[in-house]
Amino acid sequence: MGNSKKRHKQLVSPSSSVADIPVSEKEKGTSKKKRSRTVIDVVDDSDEDQQVSDSETRQARRVHANQLSPSYAYFDPPHLSDSLDNTGKDACLSICGKNTNRPTYDSSPTNLSKHVASCEMRQKETKNTQKLAALRISGTGDVDPREVPQLCAVWCAESARPFSALGEQAHKGILHPVVIKNLPARKTVSDDIGKLYTAVQEKFIESLKNHNGAMYLGLDAWQSPNGFDILGTVIYRLVEGDSGDVNLEAMPLDFVQLRKSHTGVYLAETVRVIVEKFGIRDKICGIVTDNASNNETMINEIKSYKWPRFKGDGQWIRCFAHILNLIAQVILRPFGSHKQNKTILTSVDQEQYSDEDDEDDEDADPADPDEQIRMCTTGDSSDEDEDDDEDKLLNKENVLASELISDNEIELEDEDLKEMSDEDEDDRYTSTSCKLTLAKFRAVSRKLNKSPNSKSRFKELCHDLECLRPHNVGRDVWTRWNSTLEQLSSIIQCSPAILEWQKEKRYGTAQHHHINQNDLDLARDLVEVLQPFYDITLQVLIRGSARIADIVVFIDQITSHLSSAISDKYDDYPPALRNACRAGLQLTNKYYTLTDCSPLYRVAMILHPSFKDEYFKLAQWQPEWIEESIRLTRDMWETNYKPPPPQPTTSQRSNPGPKPPKGVLAGLAGASEARGGNTNTDPIHMWLAGGLCLTDEGQPVNPLKWWIRQRRAGNTHGGLLQMALDVLSCPATTVDVERSFSFGRDYVSLRRHRLSASSVTQGMTVAFYSKNGKIGSGVLHKWKLKKKNEAKQRDKDKSARR
């Protein structure tokens, strides 16, 4: 039968998944001797045998590819062997340096594991393999299962992620196996954030109690996207690090839900609860808020609490960012680029905005006051996507919330607007024509935003005429004065292309929206007037840069700028623009007088190493004002910072002092004290007699950094050191509070509107604690263990009393 073309086929049951595979001529004789079976002659069915072989090969390779055991990794993909096992089944061959046969029906890796344990190739590879640590490559390290709940809670809070995001399959694919094994449920994560909120605050309270130096509070209210009114508090203080470096810390202290109407009394009571909770009532030296009238009531109410270092209105700092915002809005109001207080519009106003009804809802008044002002970033761009929606240019880090001018803000009265110039029809532009001009600019922006073909043609013209980028005209939002400046700047930048583009009927605007030279003149004049406000606002928005010592300088710059626009530019600016600048100047002076209510502004100027009293003299302050500033500085020093006189030791002999002077000599002593004390020992006099400290470029130095260097050098300046650090660390804006609310809008996303008020406030607080490095390792586990032990102890005490 060995030479027969026909094969003997073993009879197999239908349930069998394995068939005989043809073997070589050499092995047929031996295989017949090993097996006793019934055979019959059948026709050649080699095609069927080949299909069975392919099926078994695929099955074997599928087992290898699944690699349910790590042993499979040491073997190549298997193929069918020419030999059979002792049960008559075909074997598959795996190669690992040498051939290894195993039955096709056996998927157990037991024999493979035994081979791997003694495999010479594996031992050789092990000798040639180094661990990552030996190559100075650090891995993820071991994860303590007890740390997993805290890690998950911090990740959800700080990243503003939904609790359900932890369990998403794609997210699990990048997690550590220990984290996956101990992954908490959604409800557990929410509970852990609340527990972490309490645990971190307990440690933070101890840190605040041990702090030496002044603290300031920043306050503002906000409504979350899901409708909860929340009071945000930020603590400002100088913090000394482990390395001895002193840094200015501005960190959200707590977020609390406001359950009642926002009256000044209710806000004051809420602030009192927060301050006493953290035990800092004796260290609060000032409060910074916006200019709303209920805040004035709140400050007066807090004064009645008789905190040791808070004396009421004298320690109330009005947010300078809001002041800048209000002045700019007053300047733009006559031109219709600011929301009117009255709901009735003039015929010109109706014509101006009648064609804007089809604008996106994004151009309407934001419901959230924190959305009302956003600082935009501009500049040349090489990206062709500069024509995207302008909202994509907004920088979230530069969000600045502002109240609109309303009854809650200080506003100009009729008697404040004096010496206004009369407008004439022959002027280059008037208040009425300015409204129409700004309406033209908005029409250009709207056309480019709504029509892709028009925008494409406009970009071609900008490229041909070599206009600066971006080749686009931004939108003007009523409640964002800086958006008006952005639009005016882009109009000037792309004016050559606009003049050509508007002539093309297919792409340009309607005839009554065509821009002429007078319109461009107004745009240039307004940019000149508004640009300093934008530059100062950018300085104010730099984190930690807006200090109270800078406010007087900024106000003087604005006063000088507006005064120059009114007088020096008399022939350049028409009456309409000069009147607008005069209204802005009147409001600036009105806010300037408010700085006289707080000694902090003038004391900060006196203690500034680049200003002292010399700045007041150069600014031509009245001599009595300068003397008053020095007196306020001396009073603060003597009340809170004057070092106590040294006490003589008992071992020292008490020498009798000289007899007190009499007559005229006694009068001289009194006159000397009235003129400023002993010039040899009086630190205030010695400080003012010294020179001014400037940079190599002749610019003012950073006052805080200068005094910190004095501290490192051990120079206390007779007690002025701590006083200067306390006063100069006072904030000038509530920008840090507004930024925390910006994060809050991300925290309460559209998918998370069912979050409770406590989940919102605690989650935001934990997020900022984590961002500021206040959450150490194992805090949550230790706190849970502590509470568990306390509960056990209470149970023991109850049992003992029984």
mmCIF file of N, CA and C in Angstrom, residues 17 307 403-404 444 549 775-776:
data_model
loop_
_atom_site.group_PDB
_atom_site.id
_atom_site.type_symbol
_atom_site.label_atom_id
_atom_site.label_comp_id
_atom_site.label_asym_id
_atom_site.label_seq_id
_atom_site.Cartn_x
_atom_site.Cartn_y
_atom_site.Cartn_z
ATOM 1 N N SER A 17 -12.456 17.104 15.887
ATOM 2 C CA SER A 17 -11.999 18.328 15.219
ATOM 3 C C SER A 17 -10.645 18.160 14.603
ATOM 4 N N TRP A 307 -12.220 93.668 63.853
ATOM 5 C CA TRP A 307 -10.999 92.896 63.635
ATOM 6 C C TRP A 307 -9.796 93.779 63.956
ATOM 7 N N GLU A 403 -18.232 94.487 36.072
ATOM 8 C CA GLU A 403 -19.598 94.964 36.114
ATOM 9 C C GLU A 403 -19.736 96.081 35.082
ATOM 10 N N LEU A 404 -20.851 96.114 34.406
ATOM 11 C CA LEU A 404 -21.118 97.235 33.521
ATOM 12 C C LEU A 404 -21.414 98.467 34.355
ATOM 13 N N VAL A 444 -18.778 95.389 8.078
ATOM 14 C CA VAL A 444 -17.647 94.735 7.413
ATOM 15 C C VAL A 444 -17.287 93.434 8.126
ATOM 16 N N ALA A 549 1.165 99.711 45.048
ATOM 17 C CA ALA A 549 2.086 100.818 44.800
ATOM 18 C C ALA A 549 2.041 101.284 43.356
ATOM 19 N N ILE A 775 -1.866 69.668 48.632
ATOM 20 C CA ILE A 775 -2.324 68.302 48.902
ATOM 21 C C ILE A 775 -1.121 67.378 48.855
ATOM 22 N N GLY A 776 -0.710 66.897 50.007
ATOM 23 C CA GLY A 776 0.419 65.988 50.081
ATOM 24 C C GLY A 776 0.011 64.547 49.843
#
